[in-house]
XYZ file of C-alpha atoms in Angstrom:
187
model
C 22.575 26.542 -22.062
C 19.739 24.169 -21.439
C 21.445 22.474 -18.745
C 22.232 25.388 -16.915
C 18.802 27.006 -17.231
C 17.682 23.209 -16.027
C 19.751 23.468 -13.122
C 19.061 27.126 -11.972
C 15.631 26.295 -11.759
C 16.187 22.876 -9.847
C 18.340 25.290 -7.221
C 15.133 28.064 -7.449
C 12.552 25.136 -6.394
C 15.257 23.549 -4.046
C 15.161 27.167 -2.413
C 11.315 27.212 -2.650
C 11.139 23.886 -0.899
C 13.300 24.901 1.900
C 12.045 27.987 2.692
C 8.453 26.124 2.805
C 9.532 23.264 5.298
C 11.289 25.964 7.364
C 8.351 28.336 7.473
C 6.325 25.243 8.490
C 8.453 23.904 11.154
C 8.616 27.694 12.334
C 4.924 28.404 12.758
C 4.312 24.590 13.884
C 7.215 25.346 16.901
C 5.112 28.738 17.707
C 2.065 27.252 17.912
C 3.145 24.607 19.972
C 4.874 27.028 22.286
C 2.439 29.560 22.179
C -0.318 26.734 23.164
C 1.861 25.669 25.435
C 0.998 29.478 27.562
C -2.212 28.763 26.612
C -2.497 31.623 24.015
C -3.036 29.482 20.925
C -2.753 31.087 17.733
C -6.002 30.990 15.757
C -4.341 31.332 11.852
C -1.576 28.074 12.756
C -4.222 25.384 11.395
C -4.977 27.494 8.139
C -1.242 28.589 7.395
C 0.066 25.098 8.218
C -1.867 23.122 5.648
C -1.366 26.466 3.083
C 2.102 25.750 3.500
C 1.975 21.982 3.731
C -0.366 22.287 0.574
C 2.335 24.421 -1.585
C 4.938 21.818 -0.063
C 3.627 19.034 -1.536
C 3.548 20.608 -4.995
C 6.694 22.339 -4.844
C 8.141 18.699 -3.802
C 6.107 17.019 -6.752
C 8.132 19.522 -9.324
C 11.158 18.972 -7.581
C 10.724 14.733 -8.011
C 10.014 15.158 -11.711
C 12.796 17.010 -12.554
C 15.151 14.501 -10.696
C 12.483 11.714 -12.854
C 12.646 10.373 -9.517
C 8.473 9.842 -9.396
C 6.072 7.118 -10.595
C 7.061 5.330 -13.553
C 7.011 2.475 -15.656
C 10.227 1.879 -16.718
C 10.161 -1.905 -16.849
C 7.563 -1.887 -19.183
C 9.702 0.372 -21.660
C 12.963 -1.271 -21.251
C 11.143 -5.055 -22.217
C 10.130 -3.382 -25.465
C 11.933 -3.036 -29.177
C 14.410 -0.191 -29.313
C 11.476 1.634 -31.557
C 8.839 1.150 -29.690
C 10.274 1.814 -26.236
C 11.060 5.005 -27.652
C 7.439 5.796 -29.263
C 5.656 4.552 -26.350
C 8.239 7.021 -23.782
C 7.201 9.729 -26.073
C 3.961 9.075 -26.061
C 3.974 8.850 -22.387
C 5.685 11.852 -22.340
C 2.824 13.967 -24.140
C 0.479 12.597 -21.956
C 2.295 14.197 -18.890
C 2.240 17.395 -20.525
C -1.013 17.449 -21.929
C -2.540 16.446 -18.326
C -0.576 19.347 -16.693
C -1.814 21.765 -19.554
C -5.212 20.832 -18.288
C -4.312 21.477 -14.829
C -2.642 24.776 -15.523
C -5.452 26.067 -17.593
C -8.289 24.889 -15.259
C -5.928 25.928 -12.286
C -5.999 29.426 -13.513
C -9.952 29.359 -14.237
C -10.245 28.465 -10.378
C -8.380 31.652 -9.340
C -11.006 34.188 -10.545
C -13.081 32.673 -8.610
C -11.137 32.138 -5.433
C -9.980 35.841 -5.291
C -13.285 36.775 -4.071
C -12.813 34.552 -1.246
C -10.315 34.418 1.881
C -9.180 32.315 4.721
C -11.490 32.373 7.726
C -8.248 33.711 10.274
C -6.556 35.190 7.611
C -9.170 38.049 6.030
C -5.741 39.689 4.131
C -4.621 36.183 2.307
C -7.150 35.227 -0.608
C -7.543 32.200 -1.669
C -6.347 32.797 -5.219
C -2.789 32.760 -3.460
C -3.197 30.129 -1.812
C -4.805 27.893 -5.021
C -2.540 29.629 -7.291
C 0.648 26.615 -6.298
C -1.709 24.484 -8.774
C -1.174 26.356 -11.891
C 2.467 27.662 -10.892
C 3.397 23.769 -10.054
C 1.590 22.794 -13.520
C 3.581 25.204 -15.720
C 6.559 24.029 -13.710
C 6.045 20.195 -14.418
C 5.815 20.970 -18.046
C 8.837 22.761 -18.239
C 10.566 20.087 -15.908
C 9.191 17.821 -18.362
C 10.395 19.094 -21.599
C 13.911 19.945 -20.154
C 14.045 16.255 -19.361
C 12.822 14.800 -22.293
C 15.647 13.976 -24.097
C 17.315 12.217 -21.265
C 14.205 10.024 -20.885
C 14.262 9.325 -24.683
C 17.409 8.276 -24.206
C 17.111 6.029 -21.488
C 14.403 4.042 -23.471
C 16.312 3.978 -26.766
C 19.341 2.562 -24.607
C 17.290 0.232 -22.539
C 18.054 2.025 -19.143
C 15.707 1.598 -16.584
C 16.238 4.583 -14.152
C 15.108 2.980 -11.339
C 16.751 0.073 -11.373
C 19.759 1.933 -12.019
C 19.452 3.829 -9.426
C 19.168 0.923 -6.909
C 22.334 -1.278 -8.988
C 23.807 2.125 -7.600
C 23.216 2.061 -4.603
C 23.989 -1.521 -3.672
C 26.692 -1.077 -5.419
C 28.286 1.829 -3.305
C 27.011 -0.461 -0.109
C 29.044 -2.707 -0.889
C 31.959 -1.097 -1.359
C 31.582 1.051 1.407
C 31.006 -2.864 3.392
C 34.296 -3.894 1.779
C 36.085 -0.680 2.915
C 34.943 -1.156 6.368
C 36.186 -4.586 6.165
C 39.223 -3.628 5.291
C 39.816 -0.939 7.677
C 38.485 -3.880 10.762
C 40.117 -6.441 9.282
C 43.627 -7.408 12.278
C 46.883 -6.169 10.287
């Protein structure tokens, strides 16, 4: 059940992510047309770095539920079995805690950016735009919890994640070297 709800809401930011880069490319491909005729749009330089803005964040949340962002892993995996687990955790509730701080600031800043708007844009407040900071805040806690366990794991059992990752990948090099090899090689 956890998995699944996990992996809907990978797809849903996946989705989010997509439609962002899209909309970007889209209104960065008008503008540059539309400048081309010399009839420059005046909202492209706002909406572009709105949308490269909520891009960034939504990409953030989308890195930390693949755990595929900053870490320390070598650190943890040198430890004790015990204490490479204690010290993950703790790590852990640092994450959260720091993006419980961001959330609840995050929404303090939107009653006071709803009384303000973008300069081309009169309609869009700036409580939509700033609201991507709490949004990606609750999102990196949940992304967080749901991952937990795997990360516990992975210090309790020594794995490094990133290392793994890149073992991986050489790994499938190689063999995909040795296949081509193969396949070159005179009969």
């Amino acid at each position: 059940m956890v998995e699944k709800f996990e992996k809907a809401l990978l797809w849903v930011i996946e989705t989010v992510c997509l439609a962002l880069m899209v909309a970007l490319a889209l209104s960065v491909i008008y503008s540059t047309t539309m400048r081309y005729f010399g009839l420059s749009p005046s909202w492209y330089d706002e909406i572009a770095s709105v949308l490269l803005a909520w891009l960034t964040y939504f990409g953030a949340t989308y890195a930390l539920f693949l755990r595929q962002h900053m870490s320390f892993g070598g650190i943890v995996t040198a430890l004790p079995k015990r204490a490479a687990v204690a010290l993950a955790l703790f790590s852990e509730l640092l994450v959260i805690s720091f993006f419980a701080i961001v959330a609840w600031y995050g929404t303090a800043v939107l009653a006071v950016a709803k009384w303000d708007s973008l300069l081309s844009l009169r309609w869009m407040t700036l409580d939509i735009v700033q609201s991507i900071i709490p949004i990606s805040a609750v999102l990196m806690i949940i992304g967080t919890v749901l991952t937990l366990p795997r990360a516990l794991a992975n210090a309790a059992a020594g794995i490094d994640m990133e290392h793994a990752d890149i073992e991986h990948a050489i790994a499938e090099a190689e063999r995909e070297s040795a296949d081509r090899s193969r396949k070159d090689a005179p009969k």
